[in-house]
Amino acid sequence: MRPFTYLRAQSPAEAATLAAQVSGSRFIAGGTNLLDLMKLEIETPAYLIDVNDTGLDRIEASQEGGLRIGALVRNTDLAANPRIRKHYGLLARALLAGASGQLRNMASTAGNLLQRTRCPYFYDPNQACNKRQPGSGCAAIGGVSRQLGIIGVSDACIATHPSDMAVAMRALDARIETIKPDGSTRSIAIADLHRLPGTTPHLETTLMANEMITAVTLPAPLGGTHLYQKVRDRSSYAFALVSVAAVLQKDGSGHIALGGVAPKPWRLESAESALPQGARALTEQLLAGATPTHENAFKVTLVERTLAAVIAQARAQA
Ligand code: SF4
């Protein structure tokens, strides 16, 4: 690990200002992904700005009838919150499907959104990786790609976003609140937070330099049946091959987001009109234009079967 300077911020504004005053800084909360990346020297920040004292650890009712989740709320606490469990059940389920108990105790809401891909070549400095080293190539294309993406990918990168929580938040139409070093704030739809790789896979979000996530807001409860189905190689502590986050209403409408298939939580609102026609029609629309590799082409069928299982479960529960 490279030497770094450790700073502690006492407020979100101070954290963003500190970040702008020094070169090469990163915010740290739980550190469950960043510290691993630093040990491997994939991330080499000169300054670590600890944001754990910034007071962003509350879950509060919003004026719009939803919830405002502080950026530092730990994944365990978010999953256990009574309002989350009652009104946003798929979010609690997605959180509990992710990582391990120890990691969920440390991992923060903002850090979960900003965690980096688990593509094995990204973590191996001996391999070509456009995300780690722009212009170096992509060892995953033509390599071991079973876990990697099938839609939204590019000739430069086929990595997936690893979060379960973010998939549920996409289905719930969450928004991301931020603060910039000049003190200004903004709200970003979660659909617009993560970028597709295109020719610049090292640019993963639309956050500006030193812009800090302060909260995630959820709209008023959507009602309906909430399900999160994650398919993986083993039953715990594994990333999704495919996941489905669903809010399904009795009239056949609903929100559907997919995980494990794309560089960001994958949702196409226009595809949701195909819900009443069943899983095959929905899959055809959600995955139109998919470009799987020979190793992960099975994910197309897996998406259809997982959607079918979720739709059947929702009907049984309705
Ligand atoms: Fe790197 Fe993306 Fe290729 Fe993986 S898929 S090796 S993260 S460029």
mmCIF file of N, CA, C and O and ligand atoms in Angstrom, residues 117 119-122 128-132 137-141 148 156-159 201, ligand 1:
data_model
loop_
_atom_site.group_PDB
_atom_site.id
_atom_site.type_symbol
_atom_site.label_atom_id
_atom_site.label_comp_id
_atom_site.label_asym_id
_atom_site.label_seq_id
_atom_site.Cartn_x
_atom_site.Cartn_y
_atom_site.Cartn_z
ATOM 1 N N THR A 117 -16.347 -2.421 -9.941
ATOM 2 C CA THR A 117 -16.629 -3.745 -10.488
ATOM 3 C C THR A 117 -15.777 -4.824 -9.832
ATOM 4 O O THR A 117 -14.667 -4.554 -9.345
ATOM 5 N N CYS A 119 -14.847 -7.398 -11.744
ATOM 6 C CA CYS A 119 -14.187 -8.076 -12.871
ATOM 7 C C CYS A 119 -12.804 -8.534 -12.408
ATOM 8 O O CYS A 119 -12.005 -7.720 -11.929
ATOM 9 N N PRO A 120 -12.477 -9.820 -12.552
ATOM 10 C CA PRO A 120 -11.197 -10.307 -12.007
ATOM 11 C C PRO A 120 -9.984 -9.662 -12.662
ATOM 12 O O PRO A 120 -8.943 -9.510 -12.013
ATOM 13 N N TYR A 121 -10.100 -9.240 -13.888
ATOM 14 C CA TYR A 121 -8.949 -8.634 -14.569
ATOM 15 C C TYR A 121 -8.685 -7.211 -14.050
ATOM 16 O O TYR A 121 -7.556 -6.740 -14.095
ATOM 17 N N PHE A 122 -9.727 -6.568 -13.571
ATOM 18 C CA PHE A 122 -9.560 -5.239 -12.977
ATOM 19 C C PHE A 122 -8.669 -5.320 -11.740
ATOM 20 O O PHE A 122 -7.919 -4.394 -11.429
ATOM 21 N N ALA A 128 -4.400 -6.623 -18.961
ATOM 22 C CA ALA A 128 -4.871 -5.405 -19.619
ATOM 23 C C ALA A 128 -6.270 -5.068 -19.117
ATOM 24 O O ALA A 128 -7.127 -5.944 -19.013
ATOM 25 N N CYS A 129 -6.472 -3.802 -18.809
ATOM 26 C CA CYS A 129 -7.782 -3.376 -18.304
ATOM 27 C C CYS A 129 -7.968 -1.887 -18.575
ATOM 28 O O CYS A 129 -7.306 -1.058 -17.963
ATOM 29 N N ASN A 130 -8.886 -1.583 -19.475
ATOM 30 C CA ASN A 130 -9.139 -0.175 -19.826
ATOM 31 C C ASN A 130 -9.697 0.636 -18.663
ATOM 32 O O ASN A 130 -9.557 1.857 -18.636
ATOM 33 N N LYS A 131 -10.351 -0.040 -17.755
ATOM 34 C CA LYS A 131 -10.925 0.678 -16.610
ATOM 35 C C LYS A 131 -9.820 1.073 -15.626
ATOM 36 O O LYS A 131 -9.823 2.172 -15.090
ATOM 37 N N ARG A 132 -8.883 0.177 -15.401
ATOM 38 C CA ARG A 132 -7.777 0.452 -14.477
ATOM 39 C C ARG A 132 -6.724 1.332 -15.135
ATOM 40 O O ARG A 132 -6.184 2.245 -14.525
ATOM 41 N N GLY A 137 -6.384 -1.959 -23.099
ATOM 42 C CA GLY A 137 -7.108 -3.115 -23.632
ATOM 43 C C GLY A 137 -8.018 -3.727 -22.580
ATOM 44 O O GLY A 137 -8.131 -3.217 -21.460
ATOM 45 N N CYS A 138 -8.657 -4.814 -22.972
ATOM 46 C CA CYS A 138 -9.605 -5.488 -22.064
ATOM 47 C C CYS A 138 -9.374 -6.985 -22.128
ATOM 48 O O CYS A 138 -9.726 -7.626 -23.117
ATOM 49 N N ALA A 139 -8.761 -7.516 -21.087
ATOM 50 C CA ALA A 139 -8.452 -8.950 -21.061
ATOM 51 C C ALA A 139 -9.702 -9.805 -20.928
ATOM 52 O O ALA A 139 -9.675 -10.992 -21.245
ATOM 53 N N ALA A 140 -10.785 -9.204 -20.465
ATOM 54 C CA ALA A 140 -12.009 -9.994 -20.261
ATOM 55 C C ALA A 140 -12.661 -10.374 -21.589
ATOM 56 O O ALA A 140 -13.311 -11.411 -21.682
ATOM 57 N N ILE A 141 -12.496 -9.513 -22.594
ATOM 58 C CA ILE A 141 -13.077 -9.821 -23.903
ATOM 59 C C ILE A 141 -12.188 -10.884 -24.548
ATOM 60 O O ILE A 141 -11.022 -10.646 -24.852
ATOM 61 N N LEU A 148 -19.556 -11.607 -16.384
ATOM 62 C CA LEU A 148 -19.538 -10.215 -16.848
ATOM 63 C C LEU A 148 -20.796 -9.859 -17.645
ATOM 64 O O LEU A 148 -21.742 -10.616 -17.730
ATOM 65 N N ALA A 156 -14.707 -1.679 -25.257
ATOM 66 C CA ALA A 156 -13.630 -1.319 -24.327
ATOM 67 C C ALA A 156 -13.781 -1.978 -22.969
ATOM 68 O O ALA A 156 -12.795 -2.123 -22.237
ATOM 69 N N CYS A 157 -15.004 -2.383 -22.604
ATOM 70 C CA CYS A 157 -15.229 -2.923 -21.245
ATOM 71 C C CYS A 157 -16.570 -3.635 -21.175
ATOM 72 O O CYS A 157 -17.582 -3.111 -21.660
ATOM 73 N N ILE A 158 -16.564 -4.819 -20.551
ATOM 74 C CA ILE A 158 -17.810 -5.580 -20.395
ATOM 75 C C ILE A 158 -18.092 -5.856 -18.912
ATOM 76 O O ILE A 158 -18.788 -6.804 -18.570
ATOM 77 N N ALA A 159 -17.558 -5.003 -18.050
ATOM 78 C CA ALA A 159 -17.733 -5.212 -16.608
ATOM 79 C C ALA A 159 -19.176 -4.945 -16.184
ATOM 80 O O ALA A 159 -19.901 -4.192 -16.828
ATOM 81 N N PRO A 201 -14.272 3.611 -20.053
ATOM 82 C CA PRO A 201 -14.795 2.849 -18.908
ATOM 83 C C PRO A 201 -14.227 3.268 -17.558
ATOM 84 O O PRO A 201 -14.778 2.888 -16.521
HETATM 85 FE FE1 SF4 B 1 -11.138 -4.038 -17.266
HETATM 86 FE FE2 SF4 B 1 -13.684 -3.734 -17.953
HETATM 87 FE FE3 SF4 B 1 -12.167 -5.332 -19.368
HETATM 88 FE FE4 SF4 B 1 -12.806 -6.018 -16.880
HETATM 89 S S1 SF4 B 1 -14.211 -5.820 -18.561
HETATM 90 S S2 SF4 B 1 -10.770 -6.169 -17.870
HETATM 91 S S3 SF4 B 1 -12.920 -4.016 -15.887
HETATM 92 S S4 SF4 B 1 -11.888 -3.122 -19.155
#
